[in-house]
Amino acid sequence: MKGADHMTQLEETANEVASLLDAEIELTENGCLVKKKRRLDIHTEQKYFSCILELDISFKNFKKNGLAMNKAEILLLPEELPAFTAAWSNFDIPLPVNFKQRCETNPNIVCLHLETTECPKDFAARLSASLHALEPLESIS
């Protein structure tokens, strides 16, 4: 019965994460893949192109205490990075002490790798708030 309870807890958490991120989910043996897309409008010199990219978001090693290893790979425009990171670090729920962040940049796109060990719902809420912080910038372009 303990295994079934754990699976139910995993399913409930995954559904809450899907709701927070307005995304689809795919359950794995001990975690969840979150399927969320984001449109980027990239302007380079005299060229413009729009693309829809899949964000890489997941949590795994879901424990009975509700904690899991959360990961996200978020693609941003360079001008979006300050708004995203400000919302990420100033969220109501403090970042866990074992938080990792890595950023890869090129002139037109930024890839932000985020990793925490915390409740996936907290991670998803922080990520959702950070993505919502980009909405005013999207209406400008």
Tab-separated table of C-alpha atoms in Angstrom:
chain	number	residue	atom	x	y	z
A	1	MET	CA	0.000	0.000	0.000
A	2	LYS	CA	2.896	2.363	0.694
A	3	GLY	CA	3.947	2.226	-2.968
A	4	ALA	CA	0.427	3.090	-4.117
A	5	ASP	CA	0.246	5.996	-1.652
A	6	HIS	CA	3.581	7.301	-2.956
A	7	MET	CA	2.342	7.039	-6.558
A	8	THR	CA	-0.865	8.880	-5.649
A	9	GLN	CA	1.208	11.625	-3.976
A	10	LEU	CA	3.429	11.803	-7.080
A	11	GLU	CA	0.373	12.063	-9.372
A	12	GLU	CA	-1.226	14.776	-7.229
A	13	THR	CA	2.016	16.760	-7.153
A	14	ALA	CA	2.487	16.369	-10.920
A	15	ASN	CA	-1.067	17.585	-11.574
A	16	GLU	CA	-0.510	20.632	-9.348
A	17	VAL	CA	2.760	21.378	-11.173
A	18	ALA	CA	0.922	21.104	-14.515
A	19	SER	CA	-1.722	23.536	-13.272
A	20	LEU	CA	0.849	26.032	-11.942
A	21	LEU	CA	2.812	26.007	-15.206
A	22	ASP	CA	-0.213	25.671	-17.504
A	23	ALA	CA	1.504	22.670	-19.078
A	24	GLU	CA	1.040	19.015	-19.869
A	25	ILE	CA	2.830	16.335	-17.872
A	26	GLU	CA	4.165	12.852	-18.388
A	27	LEU	CA	4.706	10.712	-15.301
A	28	THR	CA	7.875	8.662	-15.040
A	29	GLU	CA	8.692	5.947	-12.504
A	30	ASN	CA	9.778	8.374	-9.791
A	31	GLY	CA	9.127	11.796	-11.248
A	32	CYS	CA	7.569	13.862	-13.964
A	33	LEU	CA	8.376	15.516	-17.290
A	34	VAL	CA	6.635	18.845	-17.832
A	35	LYS	CA	5.763	19.703	-21.421
A	36	LYS	CA	5.597	23.460	-21.886
A	37	LYS	CA	6.252	25.521	-24.982
A	38	ARG	CA	7.376	29.101	-25.305
A	39	ARG	CA	7.424	31.379	-28.329
A	40	LEU	CA	10.512	33.518	-28.893
A	41	ASP	CA	10.636	36.387	-31.369
A	42	ILE	CA	14.282	36.902	-32.233
A	43	HIS	CA	15.494	40.070	-33.924
A	44	THR	CA	18.993	40.016	-35.411
A	45	GLU	CA	20.403	42.908	-37.411
A	46	GLN	CA	17.876	43.064	-40.251
A	47	LYS	CA	16.368	39.621	-39.741
A	48	TYR	CA	13.403	38.585	-37.627
A	49	PHE	CA	12.173	35.110	-36.863
A	50	SER	CA	9.729	33.547	-34.486
A	51	CYS	CA	10.102	30.071	-33.070
A	52	ILE	CA	8.227	27.879	-30.624
A	53	LEU	CA	10.532	25.997	-28.296
A	54	GLU	CA	9.891	23.226	-25.806
A	55	LEU	CA	11.114	24.105	-22.326
A	56	ASP	CA	12.921	21.273	-20.574
A	57	ILE	CA	11.333	21.012	-17.101
A	58	SER	CA	11.260	17.954	-14.862
A	59	PHE	CA	11.404	16.609	-11.369
A	60	LYS	CA	12.710	13.211	-10.318
A	61	ASN	CA	13.656	11.193	-7.244
A	62	PHE	CA	10.341	12.167	-5.668
A	63	LYS	CA	10.512	11.330	-1.959
A	64	LYS	CA	7.759	10.530	0.532
A	65	ASN	CA	8.488	13.842	2.288
A	66	GLY	CA	7.467	15.652	-0.926
A	67	LEU	CA	10.959	16.743	-1.976
A	68	ALA	CA	12.407	16.043	-5.404
A	69	MET	CA	15.255	17.056	-7.697
A	70	ASN	CA	13.798	19.786	-9.916
A	71	LYS	CA	15.416	20.867	-13.171
A	72	ALA	CA	14.553	23.405	-15.823
A	73	GLU	CA	16.277	24.596	-18.958
A	74	ILE	CA	14.703	27.891	-19.956
A	75	LEU	CA	15.421	29.688	-23.224
A	76	LEU	CA	15.251	33.470	-22.991
A	77	LEU	CA	16.077	36.517	-25.049
A	78	PRO	CA	19.065	38.392	-23.564
A	79	GLU	CA	16.825	41.341	-22.618
A	80	GLU	CA	14.502	38.983	-20.686
A	81	LEU	CA	17.205	37.602	-18.387
A	82	PRO	CA	17.137	40.438	-15.777
A	83	ALA	CA	13.330	40.273	-15.321
A	84	PHE	CA	13.346	36.477	-15.132
A	85	THR	CA	16.193	36.217	-12.621
A	86	ALA	CA	14.783	39.022	-10.444
A	87	ALA	CA	11.409	37.264	-10.232
A	88	TRP	CA	13.155	33.911	-9.637
A	89	SER	CA	15.326	35.115	-6.751
A	90	ASN	CA	12.726	37.440	-5.165
A	91	PHE	CA	9.908	34.877	-5.063
A	92	ASP	CA	7.936	34.556	-1.786
A	93	ILE	CA	9.390	31.105	-1.069
A	94	PRO	CA	13.164	31.402	-0.546
A	95	LEU	CA	15.467	29.380	-2.758
A	96	PRO	CA	16.795	26.233	-1.086
A	97	VAL	CA	20.445	26.309	-0.052
A	98	ASN	CA	21.373	23.614	-2.589
A	99	PHE	CA	20.186	25.678	-5.556
A	100	LYS	CA	22.301	25.524	-8.750
A	101	GLN	CA	22.164	27.876	-11.710
A	102	ARG	CA	24.184	27.966	-14.918
A	103	CYS	CA	23.793	30.304	-17.848
A	104	GLU	CA	24.928	29.833	-21.449
A	105	THR	CA	24.647	32.774	-23.798
A	106	ASN	CA	25.077	33.675	-27.409
A	107	PRO	CA	24.188	37.038	-28.976
A	108	ASN	CA	20.528	36.102	-29.601
A	109	ILE	CA	19.474	33.603	-26.934
A	110	VAL	CA	20.221	32.705	-23.317
A	111	CYS	CA	19.887	29.184	-21.948
A	112	LEU	CA	19.350	29.208	-18.191
A	113	HIS	CA	19.810	25.893	-16.356
A	114	LEU	CA	18.102	25.789	-12.945
A	115	GLU	CA	18.272	22.981	-10.390
A	116	THR	CA	16.849	22.704	-6.869
A	117	THR	CA	15.955	20.061	-4.331
A	118	GLU	CA	12.596	21.128	-2.919
A	119	CYS	CA	8.892	20.469	-3.280
A	120	PRO	CA	8.103	20.456	-7.027
A	121	LYS	CA	5.066	22.682	-6.376
A	122	ASP	CA	7.352	25.386	-4.912
A	123	PHE	CA	9.725	25.070	-7.870
A	124	ALA	CA	6.822	25.267	-10.343
A	125	ALA	CA	5.269	28.276	-8.579
A	126	ARG	CA	8.613	30.144	-8.648
A	127	LEU	CA	9.156	29.209	-12.303
A	128	SER	CA	5.617	30.266	-13.238
A	129	ALA	CA	6.062	33.659	-11.533
A	130	SER	CA	9.384	34.132	-13.352
A	131	LEU	CA	7.810	33.337	-16.728
A	132	HIS	CA	4.895	35.683	-15.963
A	133	ALA	CA	7.435	38.442	-15.252
A	134	LEU	CA	8.345	38.257	-18.960
A	135	GLU	CA	4.832	39.037	-20.202
A	136	PRO	CA	5.247	42.860	-20.158
A	137	LEU	CA	8.414	42.444	-22.252
A	138	GLU	CA	6.595	40.190	-24.752
A	139	SER	CA	3.972	42.871	-25.449
A	140	ILE	CA	6.730	45.379	-26.356
A	141	SER	CA	8.241	43.312	-29.172
